[in-house]
Short mmCIF file of C-alpha atoms in Angstrom, two decimals:
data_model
loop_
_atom_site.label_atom_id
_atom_site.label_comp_id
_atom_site.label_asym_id
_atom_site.label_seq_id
_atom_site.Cartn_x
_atom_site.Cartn_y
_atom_site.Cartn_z
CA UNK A 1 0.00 0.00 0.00
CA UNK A 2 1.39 3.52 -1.18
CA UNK A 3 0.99 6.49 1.51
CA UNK A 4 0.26 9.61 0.50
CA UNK A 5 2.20 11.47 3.14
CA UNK A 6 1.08 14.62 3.80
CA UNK A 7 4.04 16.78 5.15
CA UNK A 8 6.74 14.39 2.70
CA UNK A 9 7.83 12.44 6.08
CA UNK A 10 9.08 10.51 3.19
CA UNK A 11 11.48 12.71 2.07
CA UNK A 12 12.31 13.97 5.25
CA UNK A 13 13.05 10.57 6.91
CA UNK A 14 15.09 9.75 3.85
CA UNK A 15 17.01 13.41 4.43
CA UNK A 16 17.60 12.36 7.92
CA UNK A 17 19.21 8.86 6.70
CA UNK A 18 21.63 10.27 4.46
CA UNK A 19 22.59 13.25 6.87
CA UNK A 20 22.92 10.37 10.06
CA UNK A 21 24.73 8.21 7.38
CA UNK A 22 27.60 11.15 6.37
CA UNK A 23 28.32 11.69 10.54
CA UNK A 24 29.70 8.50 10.11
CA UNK A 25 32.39 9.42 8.15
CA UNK A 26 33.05 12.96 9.42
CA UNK A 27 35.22 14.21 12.40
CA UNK A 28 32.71 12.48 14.73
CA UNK A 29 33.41 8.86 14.31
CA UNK A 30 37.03 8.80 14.75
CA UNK A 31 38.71 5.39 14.87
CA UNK A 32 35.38 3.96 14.10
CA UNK A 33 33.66 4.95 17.62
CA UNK A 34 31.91 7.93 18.28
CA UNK A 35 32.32 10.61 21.24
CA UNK A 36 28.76 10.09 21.75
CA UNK A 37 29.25 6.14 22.13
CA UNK A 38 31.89 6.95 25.21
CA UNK A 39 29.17 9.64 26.58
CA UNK A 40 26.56 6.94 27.04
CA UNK A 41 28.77 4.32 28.04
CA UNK A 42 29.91 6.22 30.83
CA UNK A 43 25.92 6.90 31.70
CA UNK A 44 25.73 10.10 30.56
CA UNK A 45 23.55 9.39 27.46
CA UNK A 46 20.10 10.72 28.34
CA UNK A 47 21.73 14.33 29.59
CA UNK A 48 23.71 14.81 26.37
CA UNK A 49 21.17 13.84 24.33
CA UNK A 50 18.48 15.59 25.65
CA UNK A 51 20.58 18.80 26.22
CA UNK A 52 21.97 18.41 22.66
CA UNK A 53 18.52 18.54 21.69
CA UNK A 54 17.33 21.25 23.23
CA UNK A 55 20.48 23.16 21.98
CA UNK A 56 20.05 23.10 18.17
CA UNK A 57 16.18 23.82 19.04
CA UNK A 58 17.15 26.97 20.85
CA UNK A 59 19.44 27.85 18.35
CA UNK A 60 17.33 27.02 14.47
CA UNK A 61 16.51 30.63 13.62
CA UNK A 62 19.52 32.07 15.53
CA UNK A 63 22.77 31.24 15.08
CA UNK A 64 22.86 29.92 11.54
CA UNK A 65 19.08 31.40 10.62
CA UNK A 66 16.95 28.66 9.68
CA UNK A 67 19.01 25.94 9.13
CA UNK A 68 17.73 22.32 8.18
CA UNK A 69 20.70 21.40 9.40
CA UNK A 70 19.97 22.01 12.84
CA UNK A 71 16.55 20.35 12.46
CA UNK A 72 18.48 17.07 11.21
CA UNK A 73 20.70 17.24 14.47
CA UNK A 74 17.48 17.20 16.24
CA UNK A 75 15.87 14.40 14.94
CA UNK A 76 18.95 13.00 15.08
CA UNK A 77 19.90 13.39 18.83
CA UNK A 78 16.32 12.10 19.07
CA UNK A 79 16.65 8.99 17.32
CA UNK A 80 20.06 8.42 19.65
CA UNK A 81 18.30 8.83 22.33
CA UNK A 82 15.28 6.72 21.73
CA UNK A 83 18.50 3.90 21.88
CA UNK A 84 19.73 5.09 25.13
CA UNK A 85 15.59 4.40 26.07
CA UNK A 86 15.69 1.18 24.50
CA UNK A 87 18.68 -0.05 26.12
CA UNK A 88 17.79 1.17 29.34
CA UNK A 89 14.65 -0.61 29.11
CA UNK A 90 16.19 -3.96 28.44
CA UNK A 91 18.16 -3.87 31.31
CA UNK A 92 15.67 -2.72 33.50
CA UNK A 93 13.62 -5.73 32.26
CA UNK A 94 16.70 -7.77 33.06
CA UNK A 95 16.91 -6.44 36.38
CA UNK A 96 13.47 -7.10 37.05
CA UNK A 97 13.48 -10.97 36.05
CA UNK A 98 16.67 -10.99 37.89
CA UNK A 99 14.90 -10.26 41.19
CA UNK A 100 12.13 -12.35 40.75
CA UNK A 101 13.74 -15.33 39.82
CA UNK A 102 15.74 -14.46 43.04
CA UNK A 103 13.07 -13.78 45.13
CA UNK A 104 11.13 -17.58 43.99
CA UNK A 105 14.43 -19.01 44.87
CA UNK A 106 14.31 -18.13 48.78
#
């Protein structure tokens, strides 16, 4: 079934994947890690994330005046961020079967 988007989410999400796909070959994936991956390793991930988005969201209109690139950085600290979610999740889930297998075990 074809979608007739509405706002071309199409275009945008496909945007987004090409703009995500060239960070990985810029100055921010240096040795084939990214700062970022340290940042959330060391449990930091939800801060920088969310702080990172709400910087480019102060500055669209500002600093660069309306730049799309700022919206891409965004989604894009978004979309890292649903991850840090994710993975949280998981091993909160973990936890949680963790302590009740413990607890049937006393």
């Amino acid at each position: 079934m074809e979608i007739d988007y509405k706002f071309d989410e199409d275009k945008t999400l496909s945007e987004l994947s090409r703009y995500i796909n060239s960070t990985y070959s810029l100055h921010y994936a240096r040795d084939k890690f990214q700062a970022t991956e340290f940042i959330i390793d060391g449990g930091h991930g939800e801060g920088f994330c969310i702080g990172n988005i709400m910087k480019y969201a102060q500055r669209y209109g500002k600093k660069d005046g309306r730049s799309r690139k700022d919206l891409l950085k965004i989604l894009h600290y978004a979309i890292i961020m649903m991850h840090v979610h994710n993975v949280r999740e998981e091993h909160e889930s973990n936890e949680r079967s963790i302590n009740t297998i413990t607890m049937n075990t006393k």
